[in-house]
XYZ file of C-alpha atoms in Angstrom:
537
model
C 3.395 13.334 -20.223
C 1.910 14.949 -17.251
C 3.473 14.797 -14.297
C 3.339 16.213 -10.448
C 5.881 16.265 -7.414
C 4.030 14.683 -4.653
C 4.193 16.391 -1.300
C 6.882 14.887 1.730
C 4.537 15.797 4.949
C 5.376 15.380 8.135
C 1.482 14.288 9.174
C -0.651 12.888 6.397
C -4.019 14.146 6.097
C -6.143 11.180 4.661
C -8.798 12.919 2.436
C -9.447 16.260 1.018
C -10.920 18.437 3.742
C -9.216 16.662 7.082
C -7.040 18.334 9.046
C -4.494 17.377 11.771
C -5.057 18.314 14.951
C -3.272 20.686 16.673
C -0.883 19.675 19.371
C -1.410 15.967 18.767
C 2.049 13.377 19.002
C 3.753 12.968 16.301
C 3.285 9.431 14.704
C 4.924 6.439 15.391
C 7.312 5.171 13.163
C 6.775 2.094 11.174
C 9.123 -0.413 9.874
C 9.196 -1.753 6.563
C 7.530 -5.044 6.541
C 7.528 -8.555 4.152
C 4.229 -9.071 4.509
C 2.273 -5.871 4.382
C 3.241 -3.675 1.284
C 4.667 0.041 2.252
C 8.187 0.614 0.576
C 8.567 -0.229 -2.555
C 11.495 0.584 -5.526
C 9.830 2.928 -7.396
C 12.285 4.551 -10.118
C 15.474 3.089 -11.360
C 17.510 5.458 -13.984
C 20.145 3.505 -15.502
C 20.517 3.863 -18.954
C 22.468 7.027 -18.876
C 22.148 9.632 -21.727
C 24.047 11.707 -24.271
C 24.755 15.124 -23.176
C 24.640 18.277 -24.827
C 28.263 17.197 -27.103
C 26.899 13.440 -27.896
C 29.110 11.596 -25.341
C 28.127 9.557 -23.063
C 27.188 10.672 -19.840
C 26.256 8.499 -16.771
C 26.797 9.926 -12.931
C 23.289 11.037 -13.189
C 22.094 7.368 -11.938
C 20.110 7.051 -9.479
C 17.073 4.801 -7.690
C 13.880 6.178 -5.651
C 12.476 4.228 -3.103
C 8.370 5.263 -2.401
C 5.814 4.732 0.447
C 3.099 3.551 -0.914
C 1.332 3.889 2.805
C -0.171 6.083 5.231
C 2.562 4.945 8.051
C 5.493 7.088 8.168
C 8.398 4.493 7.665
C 11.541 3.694 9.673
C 13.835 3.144 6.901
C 17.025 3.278 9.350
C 19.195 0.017 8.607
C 17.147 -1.603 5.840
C 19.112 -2.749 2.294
C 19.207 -1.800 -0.775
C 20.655 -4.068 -3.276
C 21.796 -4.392 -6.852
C 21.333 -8.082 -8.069
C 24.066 -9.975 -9.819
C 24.157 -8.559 -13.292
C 26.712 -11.131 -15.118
C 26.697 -11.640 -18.639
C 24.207 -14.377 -19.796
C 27.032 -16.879 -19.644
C 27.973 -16.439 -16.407
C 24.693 -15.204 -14.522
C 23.006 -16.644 -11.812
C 19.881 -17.233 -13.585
C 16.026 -17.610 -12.378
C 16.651 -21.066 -13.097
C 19.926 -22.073 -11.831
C 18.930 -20.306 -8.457
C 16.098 -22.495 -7.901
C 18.117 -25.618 -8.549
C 21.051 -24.433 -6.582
C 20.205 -22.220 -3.970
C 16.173 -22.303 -4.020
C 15.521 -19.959 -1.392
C 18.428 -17.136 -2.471
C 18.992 -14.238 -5.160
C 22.216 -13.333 -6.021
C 23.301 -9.941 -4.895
C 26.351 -8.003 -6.454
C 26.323 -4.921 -4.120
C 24.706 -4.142 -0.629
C 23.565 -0.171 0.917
C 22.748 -0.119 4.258
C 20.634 3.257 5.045
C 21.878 4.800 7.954
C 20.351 6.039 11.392
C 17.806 8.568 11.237
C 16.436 7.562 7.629
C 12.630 7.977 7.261
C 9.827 8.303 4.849
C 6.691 9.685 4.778
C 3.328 8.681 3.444
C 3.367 8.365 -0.052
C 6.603 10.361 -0.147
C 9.786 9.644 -2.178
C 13.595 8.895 -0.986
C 16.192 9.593 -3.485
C 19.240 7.792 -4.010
C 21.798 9.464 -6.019
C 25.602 8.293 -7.448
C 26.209 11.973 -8.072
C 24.382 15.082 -5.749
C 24.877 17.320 -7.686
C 22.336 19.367 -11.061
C 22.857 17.404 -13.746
C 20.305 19.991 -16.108
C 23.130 21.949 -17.490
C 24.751 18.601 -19.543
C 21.595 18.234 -21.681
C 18.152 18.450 -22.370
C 15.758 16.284 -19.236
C 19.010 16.060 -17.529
C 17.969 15.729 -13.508
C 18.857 17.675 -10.422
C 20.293 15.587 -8.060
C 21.155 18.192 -5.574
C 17.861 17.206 -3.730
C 19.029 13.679 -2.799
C 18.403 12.816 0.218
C 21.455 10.056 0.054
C 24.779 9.756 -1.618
C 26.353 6.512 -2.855
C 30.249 8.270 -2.801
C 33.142 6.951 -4.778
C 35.642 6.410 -2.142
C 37.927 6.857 -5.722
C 37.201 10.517 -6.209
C 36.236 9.556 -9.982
C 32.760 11.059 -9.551
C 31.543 14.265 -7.886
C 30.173 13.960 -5.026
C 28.175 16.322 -2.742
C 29.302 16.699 0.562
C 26.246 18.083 1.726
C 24.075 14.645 0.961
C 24.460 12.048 3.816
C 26.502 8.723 2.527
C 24.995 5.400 1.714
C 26.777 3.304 3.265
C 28.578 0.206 2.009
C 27.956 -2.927 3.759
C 29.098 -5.482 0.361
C 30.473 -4.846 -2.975
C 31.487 -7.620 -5.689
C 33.977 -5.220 -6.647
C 36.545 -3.953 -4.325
C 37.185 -0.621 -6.515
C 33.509 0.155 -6.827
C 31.832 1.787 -3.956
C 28.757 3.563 -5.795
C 25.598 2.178 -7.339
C 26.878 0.133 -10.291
C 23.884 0.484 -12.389
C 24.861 -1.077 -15.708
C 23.400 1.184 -18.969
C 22.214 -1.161 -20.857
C 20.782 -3.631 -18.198
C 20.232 -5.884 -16.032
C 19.428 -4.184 -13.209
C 17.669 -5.680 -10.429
C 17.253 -3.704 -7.417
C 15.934 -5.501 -4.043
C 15.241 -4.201 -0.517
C 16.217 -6.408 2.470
C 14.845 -6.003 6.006
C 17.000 -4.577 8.476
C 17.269 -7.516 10.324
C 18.817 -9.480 7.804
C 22.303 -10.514 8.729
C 24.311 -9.769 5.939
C 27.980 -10.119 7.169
C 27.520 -14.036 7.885
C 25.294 -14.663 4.206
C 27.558 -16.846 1.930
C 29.519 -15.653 -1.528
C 29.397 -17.440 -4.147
C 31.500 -17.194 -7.703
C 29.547 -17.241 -11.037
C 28.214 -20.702 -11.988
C 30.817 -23.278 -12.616
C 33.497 -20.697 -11.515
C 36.099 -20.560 -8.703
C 37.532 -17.905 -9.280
C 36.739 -13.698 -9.846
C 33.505 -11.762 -8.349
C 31.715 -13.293 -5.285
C 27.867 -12.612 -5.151
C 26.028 -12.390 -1.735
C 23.414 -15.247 -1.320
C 20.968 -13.128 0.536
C 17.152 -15.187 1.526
C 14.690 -14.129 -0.186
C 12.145 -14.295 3.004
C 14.223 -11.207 4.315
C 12.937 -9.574 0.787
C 10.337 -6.406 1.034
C 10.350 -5.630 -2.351
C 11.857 -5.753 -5.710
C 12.150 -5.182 -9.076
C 13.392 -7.044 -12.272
C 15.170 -5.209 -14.723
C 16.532 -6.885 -17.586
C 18.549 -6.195 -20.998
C 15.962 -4.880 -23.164
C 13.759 -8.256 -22.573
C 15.831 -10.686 -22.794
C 13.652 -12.470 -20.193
C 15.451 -15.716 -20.808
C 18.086 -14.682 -18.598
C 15.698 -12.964 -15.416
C 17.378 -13.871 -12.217
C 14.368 -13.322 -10.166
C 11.218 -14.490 -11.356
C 11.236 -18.335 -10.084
C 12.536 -16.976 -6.775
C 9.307 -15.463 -6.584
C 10.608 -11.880 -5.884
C 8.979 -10.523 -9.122
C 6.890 -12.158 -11.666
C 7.587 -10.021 -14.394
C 10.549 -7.821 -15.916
C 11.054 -4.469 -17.101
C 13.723 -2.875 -19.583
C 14.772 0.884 -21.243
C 14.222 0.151 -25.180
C 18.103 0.008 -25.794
C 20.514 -2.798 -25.310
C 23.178 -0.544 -24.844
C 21.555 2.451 -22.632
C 22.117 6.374 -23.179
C 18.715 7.003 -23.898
C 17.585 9.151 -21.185
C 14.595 6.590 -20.294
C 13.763 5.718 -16.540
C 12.042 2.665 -15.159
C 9.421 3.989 -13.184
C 6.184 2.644 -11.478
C 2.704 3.025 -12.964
C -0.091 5.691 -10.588
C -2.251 3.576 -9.199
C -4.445 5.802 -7.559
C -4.417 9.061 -5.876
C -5.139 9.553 -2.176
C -7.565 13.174 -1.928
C -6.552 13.892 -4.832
C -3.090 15.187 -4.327
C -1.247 11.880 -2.739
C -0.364 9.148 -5.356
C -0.177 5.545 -4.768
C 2.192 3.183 -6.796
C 0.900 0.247 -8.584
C 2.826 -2.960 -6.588
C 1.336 -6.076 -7.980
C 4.288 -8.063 -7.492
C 4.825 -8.354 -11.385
C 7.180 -5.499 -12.936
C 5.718 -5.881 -16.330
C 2.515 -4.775 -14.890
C 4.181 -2.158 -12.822
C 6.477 -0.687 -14.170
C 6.398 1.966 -17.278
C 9.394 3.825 -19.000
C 9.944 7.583 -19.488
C 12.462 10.454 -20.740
C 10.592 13.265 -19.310
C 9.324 12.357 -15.831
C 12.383 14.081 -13.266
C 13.096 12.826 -9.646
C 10.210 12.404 -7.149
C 8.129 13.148 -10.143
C 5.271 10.101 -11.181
C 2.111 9.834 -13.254
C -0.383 12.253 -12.335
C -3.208 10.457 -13.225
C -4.015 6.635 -12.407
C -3.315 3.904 -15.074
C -5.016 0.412 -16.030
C -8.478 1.682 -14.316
C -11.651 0.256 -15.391
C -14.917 2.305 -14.715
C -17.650 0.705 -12.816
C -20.986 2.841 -12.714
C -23.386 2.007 -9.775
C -26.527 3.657 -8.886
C -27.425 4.522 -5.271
C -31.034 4.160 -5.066
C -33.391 6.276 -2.482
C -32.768 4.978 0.554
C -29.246 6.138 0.287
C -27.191 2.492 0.629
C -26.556 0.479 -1.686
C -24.742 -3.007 -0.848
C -22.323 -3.906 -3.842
C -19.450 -6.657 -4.334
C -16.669 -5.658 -6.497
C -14.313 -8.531 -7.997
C -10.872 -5.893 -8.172
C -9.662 -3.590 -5.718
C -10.912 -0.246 -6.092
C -11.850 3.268 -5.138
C -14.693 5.490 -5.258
C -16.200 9.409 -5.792
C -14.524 11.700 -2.736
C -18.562 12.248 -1.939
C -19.437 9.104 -1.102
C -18.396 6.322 1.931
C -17.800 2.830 1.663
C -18.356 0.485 4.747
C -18.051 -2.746 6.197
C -19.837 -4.124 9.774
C -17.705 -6.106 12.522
C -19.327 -7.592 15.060
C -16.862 -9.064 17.418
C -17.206 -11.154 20.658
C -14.334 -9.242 22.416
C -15.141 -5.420 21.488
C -15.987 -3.374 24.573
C -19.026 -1.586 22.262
C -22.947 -2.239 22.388
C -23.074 -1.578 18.815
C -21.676 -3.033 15.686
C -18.701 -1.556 14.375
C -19.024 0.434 11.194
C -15.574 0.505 9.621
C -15.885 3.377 6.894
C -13.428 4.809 4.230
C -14.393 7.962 2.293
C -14.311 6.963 -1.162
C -11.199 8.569 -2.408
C -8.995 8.005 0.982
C -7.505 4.919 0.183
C -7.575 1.625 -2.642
C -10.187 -0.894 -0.814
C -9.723 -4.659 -1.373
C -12.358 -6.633 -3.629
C -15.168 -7.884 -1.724
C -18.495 -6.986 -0.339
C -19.307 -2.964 0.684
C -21.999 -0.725 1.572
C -21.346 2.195 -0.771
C -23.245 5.565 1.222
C -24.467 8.260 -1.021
C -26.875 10.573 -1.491
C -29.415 9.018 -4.260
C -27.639 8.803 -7.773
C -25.274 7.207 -10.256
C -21.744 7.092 -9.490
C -18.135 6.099 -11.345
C -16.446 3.294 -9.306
C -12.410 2.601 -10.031
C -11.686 -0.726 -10.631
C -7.588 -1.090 -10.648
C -5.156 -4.134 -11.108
C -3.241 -2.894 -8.545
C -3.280 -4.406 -4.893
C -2.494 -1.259 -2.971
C -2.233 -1.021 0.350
C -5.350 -2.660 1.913
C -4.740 -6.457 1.571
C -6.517 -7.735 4.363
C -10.096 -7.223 6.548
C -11.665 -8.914 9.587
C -15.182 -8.899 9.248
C -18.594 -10.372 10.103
C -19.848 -9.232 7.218
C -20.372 -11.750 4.131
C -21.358 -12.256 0.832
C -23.604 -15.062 -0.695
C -23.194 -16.501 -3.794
C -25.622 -19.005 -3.732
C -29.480 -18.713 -3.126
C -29.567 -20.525 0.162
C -27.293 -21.185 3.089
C -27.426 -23.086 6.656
C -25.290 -22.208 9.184
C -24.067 -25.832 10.898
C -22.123 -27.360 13.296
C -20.430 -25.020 15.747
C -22.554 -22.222 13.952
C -25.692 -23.437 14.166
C -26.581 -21.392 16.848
C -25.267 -17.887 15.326
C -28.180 -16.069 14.248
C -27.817 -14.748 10.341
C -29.031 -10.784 9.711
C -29.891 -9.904 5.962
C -28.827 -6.396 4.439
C -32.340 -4.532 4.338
C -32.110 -1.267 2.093
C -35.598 -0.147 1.932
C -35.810 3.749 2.334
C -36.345 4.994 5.933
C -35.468 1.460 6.958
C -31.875 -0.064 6.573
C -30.169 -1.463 8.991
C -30.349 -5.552 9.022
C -33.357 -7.759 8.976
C -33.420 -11.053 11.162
C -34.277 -14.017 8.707
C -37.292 -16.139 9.664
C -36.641 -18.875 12.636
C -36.697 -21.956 11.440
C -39.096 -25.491 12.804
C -36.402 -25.981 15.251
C -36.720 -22.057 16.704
C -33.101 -21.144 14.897
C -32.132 -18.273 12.745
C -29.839 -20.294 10.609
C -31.024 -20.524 7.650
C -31.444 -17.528 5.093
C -32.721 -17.173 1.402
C -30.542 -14.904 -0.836
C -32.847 -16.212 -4.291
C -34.148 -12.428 -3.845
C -31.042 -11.217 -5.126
C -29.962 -9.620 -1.441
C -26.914 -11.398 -0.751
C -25.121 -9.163 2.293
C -25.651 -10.496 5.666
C -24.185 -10.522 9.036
C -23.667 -13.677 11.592
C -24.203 -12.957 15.421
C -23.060 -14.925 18.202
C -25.292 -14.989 21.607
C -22.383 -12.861 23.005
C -22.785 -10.329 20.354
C -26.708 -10.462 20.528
C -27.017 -10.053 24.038
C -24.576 -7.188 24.397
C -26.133 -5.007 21.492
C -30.105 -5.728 21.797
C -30.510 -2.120 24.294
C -28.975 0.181 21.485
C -30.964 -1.003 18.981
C -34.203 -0.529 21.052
C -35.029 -4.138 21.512
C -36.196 -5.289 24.777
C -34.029 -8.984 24.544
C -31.718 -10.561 22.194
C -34.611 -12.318 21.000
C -36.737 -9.903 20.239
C -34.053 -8.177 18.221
C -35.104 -8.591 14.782
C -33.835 -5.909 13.227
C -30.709 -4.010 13.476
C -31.263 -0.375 12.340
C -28.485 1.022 10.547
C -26.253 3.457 13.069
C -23.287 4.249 10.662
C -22.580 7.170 8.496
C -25.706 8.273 6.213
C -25.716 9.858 2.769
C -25.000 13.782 4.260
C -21.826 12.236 5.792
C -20.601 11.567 2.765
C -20.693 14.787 1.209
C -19.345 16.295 4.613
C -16.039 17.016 4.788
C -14.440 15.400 8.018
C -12.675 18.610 9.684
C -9.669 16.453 12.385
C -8.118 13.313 12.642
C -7.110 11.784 16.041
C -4.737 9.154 17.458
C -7.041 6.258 18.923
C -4.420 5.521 21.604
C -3.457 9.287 22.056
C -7.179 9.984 23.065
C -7.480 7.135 25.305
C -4.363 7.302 26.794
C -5.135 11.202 27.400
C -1.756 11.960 25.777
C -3.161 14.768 23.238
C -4.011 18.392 24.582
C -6.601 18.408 27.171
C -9.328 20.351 25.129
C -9.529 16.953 23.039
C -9.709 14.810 25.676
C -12.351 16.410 27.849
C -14.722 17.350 25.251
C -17.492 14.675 24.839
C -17.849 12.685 21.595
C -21.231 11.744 19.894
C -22.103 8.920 17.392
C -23.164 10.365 14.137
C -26.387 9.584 15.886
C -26.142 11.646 19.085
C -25.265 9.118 21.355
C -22.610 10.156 23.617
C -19.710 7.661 23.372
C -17.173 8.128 27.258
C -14.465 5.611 25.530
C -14.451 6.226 21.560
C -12.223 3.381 19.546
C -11.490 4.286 15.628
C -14.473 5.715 13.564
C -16.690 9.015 12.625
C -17.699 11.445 15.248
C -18.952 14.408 16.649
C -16.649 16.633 19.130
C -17.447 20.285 19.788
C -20.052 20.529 16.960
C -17.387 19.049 14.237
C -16.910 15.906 12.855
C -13.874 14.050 12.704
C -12.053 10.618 12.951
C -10.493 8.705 14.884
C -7.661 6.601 13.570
């Protein structure tokens, strides 16, 4: 299996060609967030292994957390749990969670990363029983010595490094047991709580029907970022999280009993300029997940899995509008876009948001794919990534006809045109009633933009109408098919820029549209600065 170590940066780059500008703040710190996907558990090894005399050998355990963003993470305080992992008799269950304690998983031990922990984009944290090289006890064996945290036996039973900063302990089922209690043969859940989740008042609770032995934490699973089933070989009949709705699916090693050198590890994605991989997080660990005796710590797919090929041809004039039913990416040469037009944006142009192809996994929808004239390989994934979301005032028809009523009535609606030497968007025809809200998509053109008055009348100069109601066409002022071959040579902070915080060079030289206009307060996008082009994040 082929395999590569992904880069820990301190300042991501986000496509091949950019570079970081000198001198500029370091970025802010992000916490790990519920809603919008950034950490995820990315590689449990459980099962243990035989070493090099046949005997069973497991302090090589460990867990890997990933960033699956561009943010660099504030990991300082956030959980890491190991869910209840009772036999099937006794085990909180999927089932009797949801008719006991509907909105809790049962937790069996709680880590608590200390001050100071961070991650970077699309980087890897390592979480180790043992810091120490395992290669010397047998063949795939890791090295642990890299770990960038140490669960220590407070017993002394297993070797710990003292150079690798503690985990530390904030609950444990089992008084005796202060490291990662990763069971061989499975189950194995493994959660991540939010930092602001207050585990010393959550409640314990014995195993069903029990009052007596080992108390589980009840811990909600709204404080949950992410996590991952792991059951005993697939004995799915006894998941404990899948009705909570933590994770629809399940993964497993292929042994009931473990030793078998295999790690639980997330599926590629995608990979960010070619060099930066991004984790498949779909919610559903049977989808995710994949097992392996030969990939070693921080180590993941190399190429993407579960991609379907999409071929689309860019015709003359360069633009091609396209709606794409996964999420996806696209050729390194070539830029997808979307248009905002918003009432409150200080601007007297539309906003062209624009992603280089292979920068980041876009979300299904409607997109303006830039490229010089030509078929290209879209890549379809089943994979969410890490785009989720998009405001926009750009839309897709799916029928031949539309109106535009009520409070929208008076919006005016703006057809895609992509005839060469002219796209940019086409007013429709004004109705009896001297309206623009009604358009005919039966021509097959379906992209189209709404304006509001307030848009209209604050954009008609720049695109060389004399009124907002003479503006009937928009021409297009975004990036063109040679920008998407062109490598962009700096990235910039937005708020460094305006705020004047980066080194003076950057802030007093002038920035140009891709067009030449000169732009005194530039927000995020493509420019020009000193006869280069970069972006603004």
């Amino acid at each position: 299996m082929k395999s590569f170590t992904p880069m820990r940066m301190k300042t991501l780059a986000l496509a091949a060609g950019m570079l970081v500008t000198a001198g500029a703040a370091e970025a802010k710190l992000v916490k790990p967030s519920t809603y919008t996907p950034n950490v995820v558990v990315s590689k449990v090894f459980y099962a243990g292994a035989k070493d090099a005399n046949n005997k069973n050998y497991m302090n090589s355990k460990y867990v890997e957390l990933f960033n699956i963003s561009s943010d660099t993470l504030d990991l300082a305080g956030m959980y890491i749990a190991l869910v209840e992992a009772e036999s099937k008799a006794n085990a909180w269950t999927a089932q009797l969670l949801a008719e006991q304690h509907p909105d809790s998983i049962a937790l069996k031990q709680v880590f608590r990363l200390p001050a100071g922990a961070k991650l970077d984009p699309y980087a890897s944290l390592l979480i180790a029983n043992s810091a120490i090289d395992h290669s010397p006890n047998g063949d795939n064996f890791p090295n642990l010595s890299g770990a960038d945290y140490e669960a220590k036996d407070a017993q002394g039973k297993v070797t710990n490094n003292d150079a690798v900063p503690a985990l530390e302990v904030a609950y444990s089922a089992y008084p005796t047991i202060s490291y990662m209690n990763l069971v061989q043969g499975g189950p194995c859940g493994v959660v991540l709580l939010t930092e602001d989740t207050k585990v010393s008042e959550l409640p314990l609770v014995y195993s069903p029907g029990k009052t007596k032995g080992n108390q589980f934490m009840l811990a909600p699973k709204s404080k949950v970022i992410d996590g991952v089933e792991i059951v005993k070989m697939t004995e799915e009949d006894i998941v404990r999280l899948n009705a909570t709705g933590v994770d629809t699916g399940y993964v497993a090693i292929t042994s009931k009993t473990g030793y078998t050198g295999e790690v639980v590890y997330r599926k590629t994605a995608y990979v960010v300029g070619g060099t930066k991989t991004v984790l498949y997080d779909t919610n559903n660990s049977s989808l995710d997940f994949a097992v392996s005796t030969t990939l070693q710590p921080r180590q993941y797919d190399a190429t993407p899995a579960g991609l379907t090929a999409q071929d689309i041809t860019i015709p003359a004039s360069g633009f091609l509008a396209v709606n794409i039913d996964k999420p996806f990416f696209g050729p390194k040469d070539m830029v997808l876009c979307y248009v905002n037009a918003s009432n409150n944006a200080q601007t007297t142009d539309l906003r062209y948001n624009e992603f280089r192809g292979d920068s980041t996994l876009l979300m299904k929808g409607d997109w303006i794919a830039i490229a010089k004239p030509g078929t290209y390989q879209l890549q379809l994934s089943a994979s969410q990534g890490v785009m989720r979301s998009r405001s926009s005032s750009q839309a897709w028809s799916t029928d031949d006809s539309k109106t535009l009523t009520g409070s929208q009535a008076s919006r005016r609606i703006y057809k895609f045109s992509n005839a060469e030497g002219k796209v940019g968007f086409q007013r429709v025809p004004a109705t009896a009633e001297g309206k623009y809200n009604v358009a005919d998509f039966s021509d097959g053109n379906r992209l189209y933009i709404m304006l509001t008055d307030a848009i209209g009348a604050r954009i008609y100069e720049a695109c060389g109408a004399a009124s907002w109601d003479a503006l009937d066409f928009i021409p297009w002022h975004g990036a063109t098919p040679d920008d998407a071959a062109t490598a962009i040579t700096e990235i910039v902070n937005s708020k460094s820029v305006n705020s004047k915080s980066v080194n003076s060079k950057s802030v007093n030289s002038k920035y140009y549209s891709l067009q030449g206009r000169l732009v005194v307060k530039p927000s995020k996008g493509i420019y020009v600065k000193d006869g280069k082009k970069i972006i603004i994040k």
